[in-house]
mmCIF file of N, CA and C in Angstrom:
data_model
loop_
_atom_site.group_PDB
_atom_site.id
_atom_site.type_symbol
_atom_site.label_atom_id
_atom_site.label_comp_id
_atom_site.label_asym_id
_atom_site.label_seq_id
_atom_site.Cartn_x
_atom_site.Cartn_y
_atom_site.Cartn_z
ATOM 1 N N MET A 19 142.025 71.478 54.925
ATOM 2 C CA MET A 19 142.297 72.894 54.946
ATOM 3 C C MET A 19 141.935 73.560 53.616
ATOM 4 N N TRP A 20 141.813 72.793 52.552
ATOM 5 C CA TRP A 20 141.483 73.372 51.251
ATOM 6 C C TRP A 20 139.969 73.494 51.155
ATOM 7 N N PRO A 21 139.428 74.691 50.959
ATOM 8 C CA PRO A 21 137.968 74.879 51.021
ATOM 9 C C PRO A 21 137.196 74.243 49.872
ATOM 10 N N PHE A 22 137.856 73.892 48.786
ATOM 11 C CA PHE A 22 137.147 73.394 47.605
ATOM 12 C C PHE A 22 137.219 71.880 47.447
ATOM 13 N N CYS A 23 137.499 71.162 48.520
ATOM 14 C CA CYS A 23 137.647 69.709 48.422
ATOM 15 C C CYS A 23 136.322 69.000 48.700
ATOM 16 N N GLY A 24 136.267 67.731 48.343
ATOM 17 C CA GLY A 24 135.074 66.934 48.557
ATOM 18 C C GLY A 24 134.735 66.760 50.023
ATOM 19 N N TYR A 25 135.751 66.776 50.887
ATOM 20 C CA TYR A 25 135.498 66.630 52.323
ATOM 21 C C TYR A 25 134.558 67.728 52.815
ATOM 22 N N ASN A 26 134.851 68.961 52.447
ATOM 23 C CA ASN A 26 134.015 70.088 52.892
ATOM 24 C C ASN A 26 132.609 69.993 52.315
ATOM 25 N N GLU A 27 132.485 69.524 51.088
ATOM 26 C CA GLU A 27 131.154 69.404 50.500
ATOM 27 C C GLU A 27 130.348 68.291 51.175
ATOM 28 N N ILE A 28 131.015 67.251 51.613
ATOM 29 C CA ILE A 28 130.311 66.175 52.322
ATOM 30 C C ILE A 28 129.887 66.646 53.713
ATOM 31 N N GLN A 29 130.749 67.404 54.384
ATOM 32 C CA GLN A 29 130.427 67.874 55.731
ATOM 33 C C GLN A 29 129.363 68.973 55.725
ATOM 34 N N LYS A 30 129.380 69.827 54.712
ATOM 35 C CA LYS A 30 128.399 70.922 54.599
ATOM 36 C C LYS A 30 127.816 70.887 53.192
ATOM 37 N N PRO A 31 126.854 70.005 52.950
ATOM 38 C CA PRO A 31 126.302 69.845 51.594
ATOM 39 C C PRO A 31 125.723 71.155 51.047
ATOM 40 N N ARG A 32 125.971 71.359 49.757
ATOM 41 C CA ARG A 32 125.422 72.530 49.083
ATOM 42 C C ARG A 32 123.929 72.355 48.871
ATOM 43 N N LYS A 33 123.221 73.464 48.798
ATOM 44 C CA LYS A 33 121.785 73.433 48.502
ATOM 45 C C LYS A 33 121.537 73.309 47.005
ATOM 46 N N LYS A 34 122.426 73.914 46.185
ATOM 47 C CA LYS A 34 122.313 73.804 44.730
ATOM 48 C C LYS A 34 123.721 73.740 44.138
ATOM 49 N N ASN A 35 123.792 73.367 42.878
ATOM 50 C CA ASN A 35 125.073 73.209 42.170
ATOM 51 C C ASN A 35 126.003 72.223 42.880
ATOM 52 N N ASN A 36 125.423 71.196 43.487
ATOM 53 C CA ASN A 36 126.255 70.231 44.192
ATOM 54 C C ASN A 36 126.933 69.284 43.206
ATOM 55 N N LEU A 37 128.117 68.870 43.581
ATOM 56 C CA LEU A 37 128.908 67.961 42.755
ATOM 57 C C LEU A 37 128.745 66.514 43.180
ATOM 58 N N ILE A 38 128.226 66.303 44.376
ATOM 59 C CA ILE A 38 128.103 64.961 44.941
ATOM 60 C C ILE A 38 126.632 64.594 45.058
ATOM 61 N N ASN A 39 126.290 63.384 44.629
ATOM 62 C CA ASN A 39 124.947 62.851 44.832
ATOM 63 C C ASN A 39 124.936 62.260 46.243
ATOM 64 N N TYR A 40 124.513 63.074 47.203
ATOM 65 C CA TYR A 40 124.609 62.703 48.617
ATOM 66 C C TYR A 40 123.835 61.431 48.950
ATOM 67 N N GLU A 41 122.650 61.285 48.406
ATOM 68 C CA GLU A 41 121.824 60.113 48.700
ATOM 69 C C GLU A 41 122.467 58.845 48.149
ATOM 70 N N LYS A 42 123.006 58.933 46.932
ATOM 71 C CA LYS A 42 123.655 57.761 46.338
ATOM 72 C C LYS A 42 124.925 57.402 47.112
ATOM 73 N N LEU A 43 125.676 58.412 47.516
ATOM 74 C CA LEU A 43 126.878 58.170 48.314
ATOM 75 C C LEU A 43 126.518 57.459 49.619
ATOM 76 N N ARG A 44 125.475 57.929 50.286
ATOM 77 C CA ARG A 44 125.039 57.312 51.542
ATOM 78 C C ARG A 44 124.675 55.854 51.330
ATOM 79 N N LYS A 45 123.935 55.581 50.244
ATOM 80 C CA LYS A 45 123.534 54.197 49.960
ATOM 81 C C LYS A 45 124.737 53.316 49.623
ATOM 82 N N LEU A 46 125.671 53.846 48.839
ATOM 83 C CA LEU A 46 126.860 53.069 48.471
ATOM 84 C C LEU A 46 127.692 52.708 49.690
ATOM 85 N N VAL A 47 127.771 53.624 50.635
ATOM 86 C CA VAL A 47 128.543 53.368 51.847
ATOM 87 C C VAL A 47 127.772 52.458 52.796
ATOM 88 N N GLY A 48 126.442 52.446 52.675
ATOM 89 C CA GLY A 48 125.624 51.562 53.489
ATOM 90 C C GLY A 48 125.300 52.099 54.869
ATOM 91 N N ILE A 49 125.101 53.406 54.953
ATOM 92 C CA ILE A 49 124.779 54.036 56.237
ATOM 93 C C ILE A 49 123.349 54.555 56.170
ATOM 94 N N GLU A 50 122.622 54.446 57.300
ATOM 95 C CA GLU A 50 121.187 54.727 57.340
ATOM 96 C C GLU A 50 120.823 56.175 57.036
ATOM 97 N N SER A 51 121.572 57.139 57.564
ATOM 98 C CA SER A 51 121.203 58.546 57.360
ATOM 99 C C SER A 51 122.424 59.336 56.902
ATOM 100 N N TYR A 52 122.156 60.458 56.259
ATOM 101 C CA TYR A 52 123.276 61.273 55.790
ATOM 102 C C TYR A 52 124.013 61.926 56.952
ATOM 103 N N ASP A 53 123.305 62.293 58.014
ATOM 104 C CA ASP A 53 123.973 62.872 59.187
ATOM 105 C C ASP A 53 124.970 61.879 59.782
ATOM 106 N N LEU A 54 124.581 60.620 59.840
ATOM 107 C CA LEU A 54 125.471 59.580 60.332
ATOM 108 C C LEU A 54 126.635 59.368 59.360
ATOM 109 N N MET A 55 126.351 59.482 58.072
ATOM 110 C CA MET A 55 127.393 59.368 57.040
ATOM 111 C C MET A 55 128.472 60.427 57.263
ATOM 112 N N LYS A 56 128.064 61.668 57.539
ATOM 113 C CA LYS A 56 129.030 62.749 57.768
ATOM 114 C C LYS A 56 129.909 62.447 58.985
ATOM 115 N N VAL A 57 129.318 61.929 60.043
ATOM 116 C CA VAL A 57 130.074 61.601 61.260
ATOM 117 C C VAL A 57 131.106 60.511 60.968
ATOM 118 N N HIS A 58 130.669 59.446 60.287
ATOM 119 C CA HIS A 58 131.591 58.351 59.946
ATOM 120 C C HIS A 58 132.711 58.842 59.032
ATOM 121 N N TYR A 59 132.348 59.624 58.024
ATOM 122 C CA TYR A 59 133.345 60.115 57.066
ATOM 123 C C TYR A 59 134.394 60.971 57.772
ATOM 124 N N LYS A 60 133.949 61.846 58.655
ATOM 125 C CA LYS A 60 134.880 62.686 59.414
ATOM 126 C C LYS A 60 135.824 61.806 60.236
ATOM 127 N N GLY A 61 135.277 60.760 60.863
ATOM 128 C CA GLY A 61 136.107 59.839 61.641
ATOM 129 C C GLY A 61 137.134 59.121 60.774
ATOM 130 N N TRP A 62 136.717 58.693 59.575
ATOM 131 C CA TRP A 62 137.657 58.001 58.673
ATOM 132 C C TRP A 62 138.800 58.923 58.268
ATOM 133 N N ILE A 63 138.466 60.164 57.982
ATOM 134 C CA ILE A 63 139.505 61.118 57.573
ATOM 135 C C ILE A 63 140.464 61.387 58.733
ATOM 136 N N GLU A 64 139.919 61.624 59.917
ATOM 137 C CA GLU A 64 140.772 61.878 61.086
ATOM 138 C C GLU A 64 141.661 60.683 61.397
ATOM 139 N N GLU A 65 141.103 59.477 61.261
ATOM 140 C CA GLU A 65 141.891 58.263 61.488
ATOM 141 C C GLU A 65 143.014 58.158 60.469
ATOM 142 N N SER A 66 142.700 58.452 59.222
ATOM 143 C CA SER A 66 143.707 58.383 58.159
ATOM 144 C C SER A 66 144.812 59.411 58.377
ATOM 145 N N LEU A 67 144.433 60.621 58.752
ATOM 146 C CA LEU A 67 145.437 61.664 58.991
ATOM 147 C C LEU A 67 146.277 61.371 60.222
ATOM 148 N N GLY A 68 145.709 60.632 61.181
ATOM 149 C CA GLY A 68 146.434 60.287 62.397
ATOM 150 C C GLY A 68 147.373 59.108 62.230
ATOM 151 N N SER A 69 147.220 58.357 61.145
ATOM 152 C CA SER A 69 148.080 57.187 60.933
ATOM 153 C C SER A 69 149.425 57.616 60.367
ATOM 154 N N GLN A 70 150.332 56.685 60.333
ATOM 155 C CA GLN A 70 151.677 56.958 59.807
ATOM 156 C C GLN A 70 151.685 57.020 58.277
ATOM 157 N N GLU A 71 150.658 56.494 57.648
ATOM 158 C CA GLU A 71 150.625 56.400 56.193
ATOM 159 C C GLU A 71 149.860 57.570 55.576
ATOM 160 N N THR A 72 150.346 58.783 55.776
ATOM 161 C CA THR A 72 149.646 59.950 55.244
ATOM 162 C C THR A 72 150.278 60.478 53.965
ATOM 163 N N GLY A 73 151.224 59.766 53.412
ATOM 164 C CA GLY A 73 151.870 60.211 52.188
ATOM 165 C C GLY A 73 150.998 59.961 50.963
ATOM 166 N N ARG A 74 151.548 60.227 49.832
ATOM 167 C CA ARG A 74 150.859 60.047 48.560
ATOM 168 C C ARG A 74 150.619 58.567 48.317
ATOM 169 N N ASP A 75 149.403 58.210 47.973
ATOM 170 C CA ASP A 75 149.054 56.833 47.637
ATOM 171 C C ASP A 75 148.917 56.761 46.128
ATOM 172 N N ASP A 76 149.863 56.110 45.508
ATOM 173 C CA ASP A 76 149.947 56.019 44.057
ATOM 174 C C ASP A 76 148.656 55.488 43.431
ATOM 175 N N LYS A 77 147.967 54.631 44.142
ATOM 176 C CA LYS A 77 146.716 54.056 43.632
ATOM 177 C C LYS A 77 145.708 55.164 43.312
ATOM 178 N N TRP A 78 145.618 56.177 44.161
ATOM 179 C CA TRP A 78 144.632 57.233 43.979
ATOM 180 C C TRP A 78 145.125 58.361 43.082
ATOM 181 N N THR A 79 146.410 58.616 43.083
ATOM 182 C CA THR A 79 146.915 59.779 42.360
ATOM 183 C C THR A 79 147.366 59.492 40.934
ATOM 184 N N SER A 80 147.572 58.232 40.583
ATOM 185 C CA SER A 80 148.064 57.913 39.246
ATOM 186 C C SER A 80 147.111 57.038 38.439
ATOM 187 N N SER A 81 145.931 56.779 38.955
ATOM 188 C CA SER A 81 144.992 55.894 38.278
ATOM 189 C C SER A 81 143.902 56.685 37.572
ATOM 190 N N ILE A 82 143.373 56.092 36.529
ATOM 191 C CA ILE A 82 142.215 56.655 35.843
ATOM 192 C C ILE A 82 140.967 56.330 36.649
ATOM 193 N N ALA A 83 140.928 55.117 37.220
ATOM 194 C CA ALA A 83 139.783 54.684 38.024
ATOM 195 C C ALA A 83 140.253 53.685 39.071
ATOM 196 N N VAL A 84 139.569 53.690 40.228
ATOM 197 C CA VAL A 84 139.844 52.750 41.307
ATOM 198 C C VAL A 84 138.509 52.211 41.789
ATOM 199 N N GLY A 85 138.416 50.897 41.976
ATOM 200 C CA GLY A 85 137.171 50.308 42.458
ATOM 201 C C GLY A 85 137.226 48.798 42.367
ATOM 202 N N ASN A 86 136.044 48.155 42.441
ATOM 203 C CA ASN A 86 136.046 46.696 42.314
ATOM 204 C C ASN A 86 136.299 46.326 40.851
ATOM 205 N N LYS A 87 136.613 45.063 40.624
ATOM 206 C CA LYS A 87 137.022 44.624 39.287
ATOM 207 C C LYS A 87 135.946 44.897 38.235
ATOM 208 N N GLY A 88 134.683 44.644 38.571
ATOM 209 C CA GLY A 88 133.592 44.877 37.625
ATOM 210 C C GLY A 88 133.489 46.332 37.215
ATOM 211 N N PHE A 89 133.581 47.244 38.189
ATOM 212 C CA PHE A 89 133.508 48.675 37.910
ATOM 213 C C PHE A 89 134.646 49.121 37.002
ATOM 214 N N VAL A 90 135.859 48.712 37.324
ATOM 215 C CA VAL A 90 137.034 49.141 36.566
ATOM 216 C C VAL A 90 136.992 48.576 35.147
ATOM 217 N N GLU A 91 136.600 47.315 34.991
ATOM 218 C CA GLU A 91 136.518 46.723 33.651
ATOM 219 C C GLU A 91 135.418 47.380 32.816
ATOM 220 N N LYS A 92 134.298 47.716 33.436
ATOM 221 C CA LYS A 92 133.218 48.398 32.728
ATOM 222 C C LYS A 92 133.677 49.780 32.245
ATOM 223 N N LEU A 93 134.377 50.496 33.105
ATOM 224 C CA LEU A 93 134.883 51.807 32.728
ATOM 225 C C LEU A 93 135.920 51.701 31.620
ATOM 226 N N GLU A 94 136.708 50.649 31.657
ATOM 227 C CA GLU A 94 137.700 50.434 30.600
ATOM 228 C C GLU A 94 137.007 50.305 29.246
ATOM 229 N N LEU A 95 135.887 49.580 29.204
ATOM 230 C CA LEU A 95 135.140 49.439 27.953
ATOM 231 C C LEU A 95 134.556 50.768 27.487
ATOM 232 N N VAL A 96 134.083 51.581 28.431
ATOM 233 C CA VAL A 96 133.512 52.885 28.095
ATOM 234 C C VAL A 96 134.584 53.799 27.502
ATOM 235 N N LEU A 97 135.797 53.671 28.001
ATOM 236 C CA LEU A 97 136.883 54.557 27.578
ATOM 237 C C LEU A 97 137.696 54.013 26.408
ATOM 238 N N ILE A 98 137.201 53.002 25.730
ATOM 239 C CA ILE A 98 137.950 52.406 24.613
ATOM 240 C C ILE A 98 138.429 53.502 23.672
ATOM 241 N N GLY A 99 139.701 53.497 23.377
ATOM 242 C CA GLY A 99 140.277 54.463 22.465
ATOM 243 C C GLY A 99 140.729 55.749 23.136
ATOM 244 N N SER A 100 140.259 56.020 24.340
ATOM 245 C CA SER A 100 140.647 57.269 25.011
ATOM 246 C C SER A 100 142.050 57.195 25.596
ATOM 247 N N VAL A 101 142.374 56.069 26.184
ATOM 248 C CA VAL A 101 143.678 55.915 26.814
ATOM 249 C C VAL A 101 144.299 54.635 26.269
ATOM 250 N N ILE A 102 145.210 54.798 25.349
ATOM 251 C CA ILE A 102 145.832 53.643 24.708
ATOM 252 C C ILE A 102 146.845 53.007 25.660
ATOM 253 N N GLY A 103 146.818 51.691 25.737
ATOM 254 C CA GLY A 103 147.773 50.962 26.549
ATOM 255 C C GLY A 103 147.408 50.854 28.015
ATOM 256 N N ARG A 104 146.203 51.260 28.390
ATOM 257 C CA ARG A 104 145.806 51.199 29.792
ATOM 258 C C ARG A 104 145.643 49.737 30.225
ATOM 259 N N LYS A 105 145.807 49.504 31.523
ATOM 260 C CA LYS A 105 145.719 48.143 32.039
ATOM 261 C C LYS A 105 144.970 48.137 33.362
ATOM 262 N N VAL A 106 144.170 47.078 33.561
ATOM 263 C CA VAL A 106 143.517 46.859 34.847
ATOM 264 C C VAL A 106 144.494 46.067 35.687
ATOM 265 N N LYS A 107 144.781 46.562 36.883
ATOM 266 C CA LYS A 107 145.691 45.822 37.754
ATOM 267 C C LYS A 107 145.136 45.790 39.161
ATOM 268 N N LYS A 108 145.484 44.761 39.889
ATOM 269 C CA LYS A 108 145.029 44.556 41.261
ATOM 270 C C LYS A 108 145.623 45.643 42.151
ATOM 271 N N ALA A 109 144.790 46.188 43.056
ATOM 272 C CA ALA A 109 145.256 47.229 43.978
ATOM 273 C C ALA A 109 144.618 46.975 45.344
ATOM 274 N N GLY A 110 145.313 46.266 46.197
ATOM 275 C CA GLY A 110 144.765 45.955 47.518
ATOM 276 C C GLY A 110 143.540 45.069 47.391
ATOM 277 N N GLU A 111 142.400 45.534 47.898
ATOM 278 C CA GLU A 111 141.158 44.758 47.826
ATOM 279 C C GLU A 111 140.442 44.934 46.496
ATOM 280 N N GLY A 112 140.785 45.952 45.730
ATOM 281 C CA GLY A 112 140.100 46.229 44.473
ATOM 282 C C GLY A 112 141.037 46.210 43.286
ATOM 283 N N CYS A 113 140.681 47.005 42.300
ATOM 284 C CA CYS A 113 141.478 47.105 41.080
ATOM 285 C C CYS A 113 141.625 48.574 40.704
ATOM 286 N N GLN A 114 142.541 48.823 39.791
ATOM 287 C CA GLN A 114 142.701 50.168 39.271
ATOM 288 C C GLN A 114 142.961 50.115 37.773
ATOM 289 N N LEU A 115 142.531 51.146 37.088
ATOM 290 C CA LEU A 115 142.774 51.280 35.655
ATOM 291 C C LEU A 115 143.853 52.327 35.505
ATOM 292 N N ARG A 116 144.958 51.928 34.896
ATOM 293 C CA ARG A 116 146.099 52.828 34.788
ATOM 294 C C ARG A 116 146.566 52.945 33.356
ATOM 295 N N ALA A 117 147.000 54.127 33.015
ATOM 296 C CA ALA A 117 147.655 54.344 31.732
ATOM 297 C C ALA A 117 149.136 54.071 31.944
ATOM 298 N N PRO A 118 149.824 53.611 30.913
ATOM 299 C CA PRO A 118 151.257 53.362 31.086
ATOM 300 C C PRO A 118 151.989 54.671 31.369
ATOM 301 N N SER A 119 152.970 54.610 32.256
ATOM 302 C CA SER A 119 153.746 55.823 32.521
ATOM 303 C C SER A 119 154.879 55.899 31.506
ATOM 304 N N VAL A 120 154.931 57.019 30.855
ATOM 305 C CA VAL A 120 155.938 57.247 29.823
ATOM 306 C C VAL A 120 156.816 58.395 30.291
ATOM 307 N N PRO A 121 158.126 58.192 30.285
ATOM 308 C CA PRO A 121 158.988 59.285 30.725
ATOM 309 C C PRO A 121 158.875 60.479 29.778
ATOM 310 N N TYR A 122 158.931 61.650 30.356
ATOM 311 C CA TYR A 122 158.852 62.880 29.573
ATOM 312 C C TYR A 122 160.170 63.079 28.861
ATOM 313 N N GLU A 123 160.120 63.236 27.562
ATOM 314 C CA GLU A 123 161.335 63.424 26.779
ATOM 315 C C GLU A 123 161.206 64.684 25.944
ATOM 316 N N GLY A 124 161.419 65.794 26.570
ATOM 317 C CA GLY A 124 161.368 67.062 25.858
ATOM 318 C C GLY A 124 162.643 67.260 25.054
ATOM 319 N N ASN A 125 162.528 67.937 23.951
ATOM 320 C CA ASN A 125 163.694 68.238 23.129
ATOM 321 C C ASN A 125 164.074 69.681 23.412
ATOM 322 N N PHE A 126 165.039 69.858 24.304
ATOM 323 C CA PHE A 126 165.415 71.192 24.705
ATOM 324 C C PHE A 126 166.797 71.585 24.205
ATOM 325 N N ASP A 127 167.260 70.944 23.146
ATOM 326 C CA ASP A 127 168.554 71.316 22.588
ATOM 327 C C ASP A 127 168.445 72.704 21.972
ATOM 328 N N VAL A 128 169.197 73.633 22.525
ATOM 329 C CA VAL A 128 169.174 74.999 22.024
ATOM 330 C C VAL A 128 170.103 75.073 20.829
ATOM 331 N N LYS A 129 169.602 75.637 19.764
ATOM 332 C CA LYS A 129 170.406 75.762 18.556
ATOM 333 C C LYS A 129 170.600 77.240 18.254
ATOM 334 N N LYS A 130 171.791 77.733 18.531
ATOM 335 C CA LYS A 130 172.101 79.122 18.244
ATOM 336 C C LYS A 130 172.876 79.149 16.932
ATOM 337 N N ASP A 131 172.388 79.948 16.050
ATOM 338 C CA ASP A 131 173.023 80.030 14.740
ATOM 339 C C ASP A 131 172.689 81.383 14.138
ATOM 340 N N ASP A 132 173.547 81.846 13.254
ATOM 341 C CA ASP A 132 173.243 83.075 12.524
ATOM 342 C C ASP A 132 172.087 82.814 11.577
ATOM 343 N N ILE A 133 171.381 83.861 11.280
ATOM 344 C CA ILE A 133 170.294 83.729 10.313
ATOM 345 C C ILE A 133 170.924 83.462 8.953
ATOM 346 N N GLY A 134 170.526 82.387 8.346
ATOM 347 C CA GLY A 134 171.080 82.013 7.057
ATOM 348 C C GLY A 134 170.399 82.768 5.923
ATOM 349 N N PRO A 135 170.950 82.666 4.721
ATOM 350 C CA PRO A 135 170.384 83.384 3.571
ATOM 351 C C PRO A 135 168.946 82.969 3.252
ATOM 352 N N GLU A 136 168.549 81.750 3.629
ATOM 353 C CA GLU A 136 167.191 81.306 3.329
ATOM 354 C C GLU A 136 166.163 82.026 4.187
ATOM 355 N N ASN A 137 166.616 82.715 5.240
ATOM 356 C CA ASN A 137 165.691 83.434 6.111
ATOM 357 C C ASN A 137 165.736 84.952 5.906
ATOM 358 N N ARG A 138 166.441 85.412 4.875
ATOM 359 C CA ARG A 138 166.525 86.846 4.622
ATOM 360 C C ARG A 138 165.716 87.187 3.383
ATOM 361 N N TYR A 139 165.042 88.313 3.443
ATOM 362 C CA TYR A 139 164.258 88.786 2.304
ATOM 363 C C TYR A 139 164.669 90.220 2.010
ATOM 364 N N PHE A 140 164.934 90.490 0.735
ATOM 365 C CA PHE A 140 165.337 91.840 0.338
ATOM 366 C C PHE A 140 164.138 92.570 -0.232
ATOM 367 N N ARG A 141 164.006 93.827 0.102
ATOM 368 C CA ARG A 141 162.881 94.644 -0.368
ATOM 369 C C ARG A 141 163.324 95.443 -1.601
ATOM 370 N N ASP A 142 163.387 94.748 -2.677
ATOM 371 C CA ASP A 142 163.781 95.454 -3.897
ATOM 372 C C ASP A 142 162.618 95.573 -4.884
ATOM 373 N N ILE A 143 161.439 95.318 -4.410
ATOM 374 C CA ILE A 143 160.261 95.441 -5.259
ATOM 375 C C ILE A 143 159.675 96.836 -5.049
ATOM 376 N N ILE A 144 159.529 97.565 -6.142
ATOM 377 C CA ILE A 144 158.969 98.909 -6.063
ATOM 378 C C ILE A 144 157.577 98.868 -6.673
ATOM 379 N N VAL A 145 156.618 99.320 -5.899
ATOM 380 C CA VAL A 145 155.239 99.313 -6.362
ATOM 381 C C VAL A 145 154.866 100.738 -6.752
ATOM 382 N N ASP A 146 154.318 100.917 -7.984
ATOM 383 C CA ASP A 146 153.924 102.264 -8.438
ATOM 384 C C ASP A 146 152.632 102.680 -7.844
#
């Protein structure tokens, strides 16, 4: 239903300013033609939406990268220093690169106090 998602771009490829390399995607999936790729992709999405498991999949929403072990390890090397403490972990048939989850600890202690003498300035300087 969201018009700016990858699904819509795959179903109706843009003529210019495209974000997806359609030919490479077709080859990676291993389908003979792009028209056939669109049909299969639509079927996969409909099947997924029709299943009971339509909730958030942590593997996709909390990972830096998801793929086979070689891909994830290669990306980890490329990102050296970008994400400290990241780890490659097994995820179903593949792997994922994840940053450690750190709880948010905001300091929201409100401090109400009178303005002290160190924050007051007197205008007793007269300029001629």
